[in-house]
Amino acid sequence: MTDNPYENIKPILEKMPIGFALNTIDDGITQYVNRKFHEIYGWPEEDLATVDLFFENVFPDPVYREKFKAEVFADMESGEPDRMIWEDMPITTQSGEQRFATAYNIPLIDQNLMMSTVQDTTLRKMAEDELKRHKERLEDLVEERTRELAERNKELERMQKLFVGRELRIKELRDRVKTLEEKK
């Protein structure tokens, strides 16, 4: 048995399919990060050693980083658990690869700790985006086909009027011929 109560659960956390990190709240120093956390974010341990380093590395665009960081801190300060979930965050790995992740934070205020969990949602997000693009394309095709059919219907109506008019004219001419023949 160890003095640190978290040491007992580390072997379990290392085998979990989601990422875990434990940071001290007052100074933002990383106390523990499991393998999956590094795998998902795509950064080595030393590059995620503090909350500030985490934000700097994972969110390289300074404008987006400051905006998102302000949102995260405001959400955490609210103390509302529903606000401590950030879905499909666009993240950047050390190699520059763009991914998406969903993070859940759990504050352990009495222990001055913040538990962060993360799941890689890249494949799901990409599939959703692809489905959205297909849906939009399908809607465009349906709209285009509807326009084409409306144009064809107009042309058919015009042709029908011509044929009906022609048929009426032929009937009219037959009636005149018949009348002329009867007068003979």
Tab-separated table of C-alpha atoms in Angstrom, residues 21-121:
chain	number	residue	atom	x	y	z
A	21	ALA	CA	-5.317	13.678	-16.425
A	22	LEU	CA	-5.137	15.040	-12.921
A	23	ASN	CA	-4.084	18.659	-12.359
A	24	THR	CA	-3.804	20.739	-9.215
A	25	ILE	CA	-6.327	23.545	-9.457
A	26	ASP	CA	-4.365	26.326	-7.788
A	27	ASP	CA	-1.214	26.110	-9.935
A	28	GLY	CA	-2.348	24.077	-13.000
A	29	ILE	CA	0.465	21.563	-12.681
A	30	THR	CA	-0.181	18.117	-14.090
A	31	GLN	CA	-0.033	15.457	-11.390
A	32	TYR	CA	-0.910	12.446	-13.533
A	33	VAL	CA	-1.655	11.706	-17.192
A	34	ASN	CA	-2.391	8.255	-18.576
A	35	ARG	CA	-1.064	6.879	-21.852
A	36	LYS	CA	-4.398	7.302	-23.660
A	37	PHE	CA	-4.510	11.024	-22.810
A	38	HIS	CA	-1.176	11.511	-24.615
A	39	GLU	CA	-2.306	9.272	-27.447
A	40	ILE	CA	-5.526	11.236	-28.031
A	41	TYR	CA	-3.938	14.679	-27.844
A	42	GLY	CA	-0.803	13.516	-29.671
A	43	TRP	CA	1.704	15.223	-27.376
A	44	PRO	CA	4.400	13.780	-25.071
A	45	GLU	CA	4.159	14.167	-21.295
A	46	GLU	CA	6.591	17.080	-21.011
A	47	ASP	CA	4.522	19.135	-23.472
A	48	LEU	CA	1.418	18.741	-21.304
A	49	ALA	CA	3.098	19.281	-17.925
A	50	THR	CA	0.911	22.287	-17.070
A	51	VAL	CA	-2.507	23.546	-18.056
A	52	ASP	CA	-0.854	26.510	-19.816
A	53	LEU	CA	1.432	24.224	-21.853
A	54	PHE	CA	-1.550	22.038	-22.678
A	55	PHE	CA	-3.503	24.983	-24.119
A	56	GLU	CA	-0.466	26.396	-25.923
A	57	ASN	CA	0.363	23.101	-27.636
A	58	VAL	CA	-3.047	21.573	-28.302
A	59	PHE	CA	-4.596	24.840	-29.533
A	60	PRO	CA	-1.835	26.537	-31.583
A	61	ASP	CA	-4.026	29.322	-33.027
A	62	PRO	CA	-3.602	32.088	-30.415
A	63	VAL	CA	-6.977	33.713	-31.118
A	64	TYR	CA	-8.896	30.446	-30.855
A	65	ARG	CA	-6.790	29.342	-27.874
A	66	GLU	CA	-7.541	32.468	-25.818
A	67	LYS	CA	-11.239	32.365	-26.692
A	68	PHE	CA	-11.556	28.665	-25.863
A	69	LYS	CA	-9.407	28.943	-22.736
A	70	ALA	CA	-11.623	31.785	-21.435
A	71	GLU	CA	-14.713	29.650	-22.126
A	72	VAL	CA	-13.233	26.630	-20.323
A	73	PHE	CA	-12.206	28.637	-17.257
A	74	ALA	CA	-15.591	30.379	-17.105
A	75	ASP	CA	-17.316	26.991	-17.363
A	76	MET	CA	-15.150	25.556	-14.590
A	77	GLU	CA	-15.624	28.594	-12.348
A	78	SER	CA	-19.389	28.272	-12.733
A	79	GLY	CA	-19.253	25.019	-10.775
A	80	GLU	CA	-22.024	23.648	-13.008
A	81	PRO	CA	-21.181	20.080	-14.066
A	82	ASP	CA	-23.129	20.457	-17.330
A	83	ARG	CA	-20.766	23.235	-18.358
A	84	MET	CA	-17.676	21.088	-17.840
A	85	ILE	CA	-18.188	19.121	-21.031
A	86	TRP	CA	-16.573	20.331	-24.246
A	87	GLU	CA	-17.703	18.286	-27.218
A	88	ASP	CA	-15.840	17.864	-30.472
A	89	MET	CA	-13.094	20.353	-29.677
A	90	PRO	CA	-10.793	20.810	-32.656
A	91	ILE	CA	-7.304	19.891	-31.458
A	92	THR	CA	-3.879	19.782	-33.071
A	93	THR	CA	-1.296	17.068	-32.403
A	94	GLN	CA	2.442	17.643	-32.229
A	95	SER	CA	2.715	16.475	-35.866
A	96	GLY	CA	0.091	19.039	-36.933
A	97	GLU	CA	-2.700	16.509	-37.416
A	98	GLN	CA	-6.170	17.919	-36.827
A	99	ARG	CA	-8.417	15.836	-34.563
A	100	PHE	CA	-11.576	16.223	-32.509
A	101	ALA	CA	-11.954	15.344	-28.850
A	102	THR	CA	-14.650	15.494	-26.205
A	103	ALA	CA	-13.457	16.373	-22.713
A	104	TYR	CA	-15.214	16.089	-19.362
A	105	ASN	CA	-13.738	17.750	-16.307
A	106	ILE	CA	-14.565	16.771	-12.753
A	107	PRO	CA	-13.433	19.185	-10.046
A	108	LEU	CA	-12.361	17.688	-6.736
A	109	ILE	CA	-12.302	21.047	-4.946
A	110	ASP	CA	-11.621	19.710	-1.449
A	111	GLN	CA	-8.480	18.001	-2.812
A	112	ASN	CA	-7.426	20.941	-5.038
A	113	LEU	CA	-7.619	18.606	-8.056
A	114	MET	CA	-9.225	18.669	-11.469
A	115	MET	CA	-9.830	15.294	-13.124
A	116	SER	CA	-9.941	15.610	-16.894
A	117	THR	CA	-11.172	12.837	-19.138
A	118	VAL	CA	-10.988	12.845	-22.905
A	119	GLN	CA	-12.255	10.720	-25.770
A	120	ASP	CA	-11.136	10.890	-29.380
A	121	THR	CA	-14.238	11.770	-31.408
